[in-house]
Short mmCIF file of C-alpha atoms in Angstrom, two decimals:
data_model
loop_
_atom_site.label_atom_id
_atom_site.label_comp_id
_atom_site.label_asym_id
_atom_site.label_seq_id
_atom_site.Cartn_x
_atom_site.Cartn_y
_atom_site.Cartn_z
CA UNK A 1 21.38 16.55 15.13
CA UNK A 2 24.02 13.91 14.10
CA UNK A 3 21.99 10.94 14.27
CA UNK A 4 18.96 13.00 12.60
CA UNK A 5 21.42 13.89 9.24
CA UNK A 6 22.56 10.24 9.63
CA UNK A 7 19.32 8.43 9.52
CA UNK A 8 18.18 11.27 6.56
CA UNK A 9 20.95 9.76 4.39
CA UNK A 10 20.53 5.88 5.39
CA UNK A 11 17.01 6.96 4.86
CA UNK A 12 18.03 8.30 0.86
CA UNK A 13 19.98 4.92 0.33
CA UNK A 14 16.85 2.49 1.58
CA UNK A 15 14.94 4.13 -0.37
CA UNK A 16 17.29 4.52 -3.82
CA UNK A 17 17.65 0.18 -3.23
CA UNK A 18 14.09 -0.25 -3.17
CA UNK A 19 13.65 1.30 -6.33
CA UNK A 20 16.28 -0.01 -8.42
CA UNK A 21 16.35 -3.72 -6.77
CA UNK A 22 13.23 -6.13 -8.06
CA UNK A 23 12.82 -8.25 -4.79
CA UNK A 24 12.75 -5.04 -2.85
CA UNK A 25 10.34 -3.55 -5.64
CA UNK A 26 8.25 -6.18 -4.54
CA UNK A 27 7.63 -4.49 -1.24
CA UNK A 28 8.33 -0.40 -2.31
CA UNK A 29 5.75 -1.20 -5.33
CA UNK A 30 2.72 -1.15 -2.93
CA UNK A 31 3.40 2.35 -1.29
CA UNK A 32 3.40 3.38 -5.26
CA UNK A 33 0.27 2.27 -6.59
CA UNK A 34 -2.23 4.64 -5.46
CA UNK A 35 -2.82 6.46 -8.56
CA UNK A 36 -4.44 9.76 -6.60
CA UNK A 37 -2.02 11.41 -3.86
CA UNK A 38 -3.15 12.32 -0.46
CA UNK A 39 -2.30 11.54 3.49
CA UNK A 40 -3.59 7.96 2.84
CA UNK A 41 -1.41 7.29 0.39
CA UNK A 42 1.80 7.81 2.96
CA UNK A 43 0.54 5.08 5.26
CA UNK A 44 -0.06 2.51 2.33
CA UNK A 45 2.86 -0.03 3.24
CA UNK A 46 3.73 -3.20 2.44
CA UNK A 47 3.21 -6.96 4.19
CA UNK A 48 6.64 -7.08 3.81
CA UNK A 49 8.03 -3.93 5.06
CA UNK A 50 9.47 -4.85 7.90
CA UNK A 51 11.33 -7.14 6.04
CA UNK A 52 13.51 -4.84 4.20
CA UNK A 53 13.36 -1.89 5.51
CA UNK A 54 16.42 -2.39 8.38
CA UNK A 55 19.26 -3.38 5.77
CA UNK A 56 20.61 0.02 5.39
CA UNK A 57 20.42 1.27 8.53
CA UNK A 58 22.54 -1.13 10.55
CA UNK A 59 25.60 2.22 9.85
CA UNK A 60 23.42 3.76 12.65
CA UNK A 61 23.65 1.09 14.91
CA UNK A 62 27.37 0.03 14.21
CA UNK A 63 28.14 3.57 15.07
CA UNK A 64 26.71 3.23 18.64
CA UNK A 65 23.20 5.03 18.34
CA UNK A 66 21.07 4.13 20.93
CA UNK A 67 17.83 2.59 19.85
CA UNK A 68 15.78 5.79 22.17
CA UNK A 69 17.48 8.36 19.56
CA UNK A 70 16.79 6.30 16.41
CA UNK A 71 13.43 6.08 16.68
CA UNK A 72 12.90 9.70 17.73
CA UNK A 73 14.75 10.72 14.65
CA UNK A 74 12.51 8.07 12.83
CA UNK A 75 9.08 9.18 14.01
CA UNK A 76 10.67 12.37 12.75
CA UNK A 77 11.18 11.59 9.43
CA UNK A 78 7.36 9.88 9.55
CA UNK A 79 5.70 12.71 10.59
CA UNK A 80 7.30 14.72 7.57
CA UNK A 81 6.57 11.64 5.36
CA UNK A 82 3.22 11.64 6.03
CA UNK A 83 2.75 15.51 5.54
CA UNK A 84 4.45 15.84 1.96
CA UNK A 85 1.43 13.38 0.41
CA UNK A 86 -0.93 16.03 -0.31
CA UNK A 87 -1.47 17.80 -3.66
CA UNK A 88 -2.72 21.46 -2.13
CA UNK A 89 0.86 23.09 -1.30
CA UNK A 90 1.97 23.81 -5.05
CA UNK A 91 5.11 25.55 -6.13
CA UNK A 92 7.64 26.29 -3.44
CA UNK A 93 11.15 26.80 -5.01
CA UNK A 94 12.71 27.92 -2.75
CA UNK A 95 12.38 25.27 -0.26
CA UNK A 96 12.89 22.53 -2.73
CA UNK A 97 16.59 23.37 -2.37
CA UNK A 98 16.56 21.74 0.91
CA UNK A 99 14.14 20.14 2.11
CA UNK A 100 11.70 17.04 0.12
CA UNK A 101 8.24 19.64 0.10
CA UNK A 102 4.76 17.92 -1.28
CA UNK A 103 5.88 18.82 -5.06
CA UNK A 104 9.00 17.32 -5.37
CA UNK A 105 7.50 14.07 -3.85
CA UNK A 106 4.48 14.19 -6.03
CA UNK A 107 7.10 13.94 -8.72
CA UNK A 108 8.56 11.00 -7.25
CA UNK A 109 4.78 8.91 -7.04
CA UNK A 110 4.68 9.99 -10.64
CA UNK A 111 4.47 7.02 -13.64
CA UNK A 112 5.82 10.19 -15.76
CA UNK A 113 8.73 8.75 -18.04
CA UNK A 114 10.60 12.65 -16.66
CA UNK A 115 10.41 11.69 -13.10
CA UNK A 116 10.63 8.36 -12.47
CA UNK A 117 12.97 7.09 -9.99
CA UNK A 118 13.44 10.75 -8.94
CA UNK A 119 13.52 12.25 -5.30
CA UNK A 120 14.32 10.20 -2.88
CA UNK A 121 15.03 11.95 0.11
CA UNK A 122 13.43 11.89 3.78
CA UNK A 123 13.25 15.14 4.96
CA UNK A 124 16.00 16.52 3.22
CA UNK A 125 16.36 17.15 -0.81
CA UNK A 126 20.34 17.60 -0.46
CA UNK A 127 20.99 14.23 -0.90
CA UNK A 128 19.07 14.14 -4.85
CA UNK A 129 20.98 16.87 -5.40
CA UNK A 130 24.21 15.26 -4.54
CA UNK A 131 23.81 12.12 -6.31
CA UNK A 132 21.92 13.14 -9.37
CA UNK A 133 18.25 11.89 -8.43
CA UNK A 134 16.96 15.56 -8.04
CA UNK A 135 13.39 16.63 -10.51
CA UNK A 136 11.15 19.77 -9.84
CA UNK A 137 8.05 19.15 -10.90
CA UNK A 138 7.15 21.19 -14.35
CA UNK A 139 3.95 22.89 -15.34
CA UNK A 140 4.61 20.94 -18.80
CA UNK A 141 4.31 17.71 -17.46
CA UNK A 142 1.46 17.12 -14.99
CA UNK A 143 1.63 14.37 -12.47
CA UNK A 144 -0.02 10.78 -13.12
CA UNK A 145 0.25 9.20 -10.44
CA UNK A 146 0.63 5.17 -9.97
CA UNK A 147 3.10 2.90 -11.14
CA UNK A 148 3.78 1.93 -15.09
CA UNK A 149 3.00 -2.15 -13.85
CA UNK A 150 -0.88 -0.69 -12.80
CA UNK A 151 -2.42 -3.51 -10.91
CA UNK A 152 -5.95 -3.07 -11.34
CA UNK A 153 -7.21 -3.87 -8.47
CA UNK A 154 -8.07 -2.74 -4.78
CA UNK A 155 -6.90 -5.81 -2.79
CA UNK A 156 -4.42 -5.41 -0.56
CA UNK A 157 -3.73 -8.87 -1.11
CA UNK A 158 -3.43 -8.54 -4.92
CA UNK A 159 -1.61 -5.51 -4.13
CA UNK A 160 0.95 -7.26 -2.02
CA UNK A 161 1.38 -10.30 -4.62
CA UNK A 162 1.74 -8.27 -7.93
CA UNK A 163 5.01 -7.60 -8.21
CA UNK A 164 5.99 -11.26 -6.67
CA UNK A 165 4.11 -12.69 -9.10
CA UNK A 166 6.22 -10.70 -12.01
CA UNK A 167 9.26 -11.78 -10.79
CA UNK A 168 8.46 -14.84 -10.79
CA UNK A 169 7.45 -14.69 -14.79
CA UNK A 170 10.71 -13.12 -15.34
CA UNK A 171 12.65 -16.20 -13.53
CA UNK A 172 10.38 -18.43 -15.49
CA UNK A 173 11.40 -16.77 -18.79
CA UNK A 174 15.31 -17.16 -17.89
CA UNK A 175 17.07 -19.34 -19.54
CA UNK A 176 20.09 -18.90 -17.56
CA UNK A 177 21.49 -18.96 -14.30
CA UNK A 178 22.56 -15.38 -14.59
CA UNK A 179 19.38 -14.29 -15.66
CA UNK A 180 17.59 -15.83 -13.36
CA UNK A 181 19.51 -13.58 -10.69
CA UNK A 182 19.09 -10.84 -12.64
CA UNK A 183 15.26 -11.55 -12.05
CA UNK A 184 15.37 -10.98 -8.62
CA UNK A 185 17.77 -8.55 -8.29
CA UNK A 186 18.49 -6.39 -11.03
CA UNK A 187 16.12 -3.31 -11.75
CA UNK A 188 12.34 -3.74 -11.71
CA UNK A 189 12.90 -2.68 -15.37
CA UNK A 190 14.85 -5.49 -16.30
CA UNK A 191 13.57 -7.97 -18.80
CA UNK A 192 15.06 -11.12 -19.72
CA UNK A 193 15.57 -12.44 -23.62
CA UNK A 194 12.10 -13.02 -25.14
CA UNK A 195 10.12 -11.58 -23.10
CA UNK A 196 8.68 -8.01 -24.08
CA UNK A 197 7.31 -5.93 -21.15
CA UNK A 198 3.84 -6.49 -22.66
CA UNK A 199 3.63 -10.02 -21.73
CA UNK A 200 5.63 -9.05 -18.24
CA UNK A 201 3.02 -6.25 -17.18
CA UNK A 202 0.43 -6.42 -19.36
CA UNK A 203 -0.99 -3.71 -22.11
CA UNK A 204 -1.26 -1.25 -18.87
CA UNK A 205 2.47 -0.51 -19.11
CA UNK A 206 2.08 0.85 -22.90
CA UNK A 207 -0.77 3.34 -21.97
CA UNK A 208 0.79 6.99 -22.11
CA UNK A 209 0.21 8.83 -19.01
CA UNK A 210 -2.08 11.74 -20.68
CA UNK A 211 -3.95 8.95 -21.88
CA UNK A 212 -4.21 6.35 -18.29
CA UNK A 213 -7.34 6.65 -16.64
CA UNK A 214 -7.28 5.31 -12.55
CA UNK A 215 -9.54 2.89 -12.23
CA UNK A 216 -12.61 3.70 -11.15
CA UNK A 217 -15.38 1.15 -10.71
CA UNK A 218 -19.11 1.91 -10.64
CA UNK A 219 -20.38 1.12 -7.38
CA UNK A 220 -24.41 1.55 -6.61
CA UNK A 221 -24.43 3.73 -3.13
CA UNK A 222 -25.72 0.82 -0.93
CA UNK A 223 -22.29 -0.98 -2.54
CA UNK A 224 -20.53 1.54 -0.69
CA UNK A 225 -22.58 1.32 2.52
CA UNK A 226 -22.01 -2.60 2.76
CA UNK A 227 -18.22 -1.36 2.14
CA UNK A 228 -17.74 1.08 5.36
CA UNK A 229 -19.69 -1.30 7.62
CA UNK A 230 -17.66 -4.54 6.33
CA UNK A 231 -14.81 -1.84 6.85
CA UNK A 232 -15.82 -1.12 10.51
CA UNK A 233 -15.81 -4.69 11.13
CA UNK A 234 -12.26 -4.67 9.76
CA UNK A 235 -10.86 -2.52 12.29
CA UNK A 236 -12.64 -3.62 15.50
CA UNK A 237 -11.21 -7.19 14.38
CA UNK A 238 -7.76 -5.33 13.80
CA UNK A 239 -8.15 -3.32 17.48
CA UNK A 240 -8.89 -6.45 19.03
CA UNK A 241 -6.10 -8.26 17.48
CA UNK A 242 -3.24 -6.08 17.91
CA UNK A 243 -4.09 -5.07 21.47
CA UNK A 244 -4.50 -8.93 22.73
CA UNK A 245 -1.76 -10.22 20.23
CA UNK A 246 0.34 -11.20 22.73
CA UNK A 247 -2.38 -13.11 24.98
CA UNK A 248 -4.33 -14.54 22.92
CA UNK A 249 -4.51 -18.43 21.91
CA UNK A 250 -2.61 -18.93 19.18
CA UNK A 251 -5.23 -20.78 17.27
CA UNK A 252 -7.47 -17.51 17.71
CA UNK A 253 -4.77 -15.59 17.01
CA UNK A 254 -4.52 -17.39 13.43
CA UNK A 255 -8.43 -17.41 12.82
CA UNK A 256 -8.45 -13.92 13.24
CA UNK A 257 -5.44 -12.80 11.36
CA UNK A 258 -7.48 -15.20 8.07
CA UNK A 259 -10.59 -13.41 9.03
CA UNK A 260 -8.79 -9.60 8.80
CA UNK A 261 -6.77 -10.69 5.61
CA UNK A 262 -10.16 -11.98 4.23
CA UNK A 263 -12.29 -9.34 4.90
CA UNK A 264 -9.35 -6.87 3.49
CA UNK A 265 -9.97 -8.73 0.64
CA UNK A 266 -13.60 -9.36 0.26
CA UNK A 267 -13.98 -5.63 -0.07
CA UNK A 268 -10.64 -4.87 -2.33
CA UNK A 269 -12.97 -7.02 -4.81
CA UNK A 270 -15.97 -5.56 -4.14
CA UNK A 271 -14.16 -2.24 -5.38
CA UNK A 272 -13.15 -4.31 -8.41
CA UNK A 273 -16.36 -4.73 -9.72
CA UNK A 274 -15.75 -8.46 -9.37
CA UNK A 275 -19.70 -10.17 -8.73
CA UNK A 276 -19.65 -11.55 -5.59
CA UNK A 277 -21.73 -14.47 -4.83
CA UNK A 278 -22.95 -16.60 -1.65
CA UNK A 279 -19.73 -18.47 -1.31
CA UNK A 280 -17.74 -15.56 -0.52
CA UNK A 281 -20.18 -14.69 2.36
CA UNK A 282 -20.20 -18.32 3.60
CA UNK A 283 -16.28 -17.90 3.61
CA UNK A 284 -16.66 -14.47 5.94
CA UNK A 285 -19.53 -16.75 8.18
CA UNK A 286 -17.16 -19.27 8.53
CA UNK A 287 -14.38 -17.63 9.42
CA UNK A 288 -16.30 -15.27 11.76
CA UNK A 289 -17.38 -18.24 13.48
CA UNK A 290 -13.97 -19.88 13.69
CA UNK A 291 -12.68 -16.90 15.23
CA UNK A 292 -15.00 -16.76 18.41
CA UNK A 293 -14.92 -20.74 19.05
CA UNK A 294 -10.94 -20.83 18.88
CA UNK A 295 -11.39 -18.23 21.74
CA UNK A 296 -13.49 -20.25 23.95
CA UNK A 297 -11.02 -20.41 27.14
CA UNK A 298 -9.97 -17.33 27.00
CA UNK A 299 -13.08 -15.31 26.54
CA UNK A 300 -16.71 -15.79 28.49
CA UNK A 301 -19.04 -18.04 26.39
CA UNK A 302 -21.41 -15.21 26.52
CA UNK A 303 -19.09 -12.66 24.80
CA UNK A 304 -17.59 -15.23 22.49
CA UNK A 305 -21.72 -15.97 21.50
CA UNK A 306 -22.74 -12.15 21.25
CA UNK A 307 -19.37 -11.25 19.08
CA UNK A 308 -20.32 -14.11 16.59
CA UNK A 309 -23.86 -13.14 16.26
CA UNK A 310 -22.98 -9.54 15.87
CA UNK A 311 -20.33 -9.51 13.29
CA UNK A 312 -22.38 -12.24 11.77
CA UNK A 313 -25.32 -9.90 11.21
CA UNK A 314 -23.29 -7.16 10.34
CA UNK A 315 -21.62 -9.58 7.47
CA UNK A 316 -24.94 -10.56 6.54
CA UNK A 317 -26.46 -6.95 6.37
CA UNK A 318 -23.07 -6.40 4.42
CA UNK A 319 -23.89 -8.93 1.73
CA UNK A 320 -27.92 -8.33 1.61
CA UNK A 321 -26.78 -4.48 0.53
CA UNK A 322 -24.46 -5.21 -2.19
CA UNK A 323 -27.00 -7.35 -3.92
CA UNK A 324 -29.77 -4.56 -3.38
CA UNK A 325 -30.88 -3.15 -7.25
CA UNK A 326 -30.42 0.36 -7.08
CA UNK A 327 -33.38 3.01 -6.15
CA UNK A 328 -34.25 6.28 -6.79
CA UNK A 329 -35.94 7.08 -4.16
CA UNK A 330 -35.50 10.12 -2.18
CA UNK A 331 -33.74 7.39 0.60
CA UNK A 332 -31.54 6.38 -1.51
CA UNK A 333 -30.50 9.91 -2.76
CA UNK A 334 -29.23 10.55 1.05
CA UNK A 335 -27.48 7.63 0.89
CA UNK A 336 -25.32 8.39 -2.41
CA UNK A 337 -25.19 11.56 -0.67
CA UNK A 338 -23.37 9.99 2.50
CA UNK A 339 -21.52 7.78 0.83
CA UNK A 340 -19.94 10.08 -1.87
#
């Protein structure tokens, strides 16, 4: 119960720093984006997580907690994480005294001037209270969710960059040495002489929340389909990745990890609206391709052959359907059915 309270309040500081310190913005920022709130939403982490997430638990271990009980206390705390992102369970006042319920961290993924940087507790709220972070969420002010830097788009990749590439405009802007610290790691906030947060964020950050619209764009149904196949692909790539990681060539290893990162990608931008055109699907052939051959050794030439053709069709199919014109036939009335 010791080490569970512990980790609860290492857990409050880690995430209090990566709020109010830019370079570890750059990683928090992703988890923050989604601009609707559900379960998803509590597994949407960062490249860089990993990273930065240890810093402020190293207490734990200097205090001689084994490694067995941290992570059971952790998995804890992520099971609770992951049950709080839903929008269903509305007002429960009482247990917002204690514990961090699905309101008080809706508040906290709001872009709401009232509850930013608010809530920042694990399981419990105690720790808000304590230290003056603490916001129930008010029937006055409904939720918009996101962040007030909106990156408009649904690549991970973008995602992942954003904020990186903001801090970098701020150091840019710096005149001086000081400031250019402050870049990195003073507040995401922070803005240095000259530069108005306009120019840092774009005209995004100046929308009021009743007025900010998530983005949203039109997709034609077969769009979608050519989305949760290229998807499927994604995570058989993924499964076979992660559970041969550690046996794989390393050349295969790094064909695949470009092919997953790509295809990520390739259909963050097909979300985007952005036109796609032949040379992104010669990219995905390549790179398909590149991933069997670099296995060749480790895998039967047979397998290695039936893998490329079969993701390569599948990529293919993927590409043919996002350039089909739209129908209105009773076909394609299932589809948008299916794939609403």
């Amino acid at each position: 119960m010791i080490a569970f309270i512990f980790y609860d309040f290492c857990f409050y500081w880690n995430h209090r720093v990566h709020h109010a310190i830019g370079i570890f913005w750059v990683d928090h920022i992703v988890h923050h984006t989604a601009e609707d709130f559900n379960f998803g939403v509590s597994i949407r982490n960062s490249y860089f997580m990993e990273v930065t997430m240890w810093l402020t638990f190293i207490p734990m271990a200097l205090a001689g907690i084994s490694i067995e009980v941290f992570l059971a206390v952790s998995y804890t705390q992520m099971t609770w994480a992951f049950l709080i992102h839903h929008k269903k369970l509305k007002h429960t006042p009482r247990l917002d005294k204690v514990f961090n319920t699905p309101s008080l961290h809706r508040v906290h993924h709001a872009r709401n001037t009232k509850y930013i940087d608010k809530n920042f507790g694990g399981i419990f709220i105690i720790w808000d209270r304590l230290f003056g972070t603490y916001q129930t969420e008010s029937e006055s002010v409904p939720v918009t969710y996101g962040v007030r830097e909106s990156i408009q788009s649904f690549s991970p990749l973008m995602i992942n960059i954003q904020y990186l590439k903001v801090i970098i405009k701020k150091f840019t802007h710096s005149k001086t040495l000081i400031d250019k610290l402050k870049s990195i790691f003073y507040s995401p906030g922070w803005l240095p002489a000259g530069l108005t947060k306009t120019e840092c964020l774009g005209k995004i950050a100046d929308i009021p929340c009743k007025d900010f619209k998530p983005k949203n764009s039109p997709l034609t149904a077969t769009m979608k389909l050519s989305c949760i196949l290229r998807f499927i692909v994604i995570l058989v790539v993924f499964t076979y990745l992660m559970w041969n990681f550690y046996d794989l060539p390393w050349l295969q290893t790094t064909a695949l990890s470009c092919l997953f990162f790509w295809l990520c990608h390739y259909n963050g931008i097909v979300f985007d609206g952005v036109k796609i055109t032949w040379k992104s699907e010669v990219l995905s052939q390549f790179l398909i391709i590149l991933s069997g051959i670099t296995g060749l050794g480790y895998t039967s030439v047979n397998i290695v052959s039936a893998a490329i053709i079969f993701t390569s069709f599948v990529s293919f199919i993927c590409y043919t359907l996002h350039h089909s014109p739209p129908s209105h036939s009773k076909k394609n009335r299932l589809l948008i059915a299916l794939t609403e």
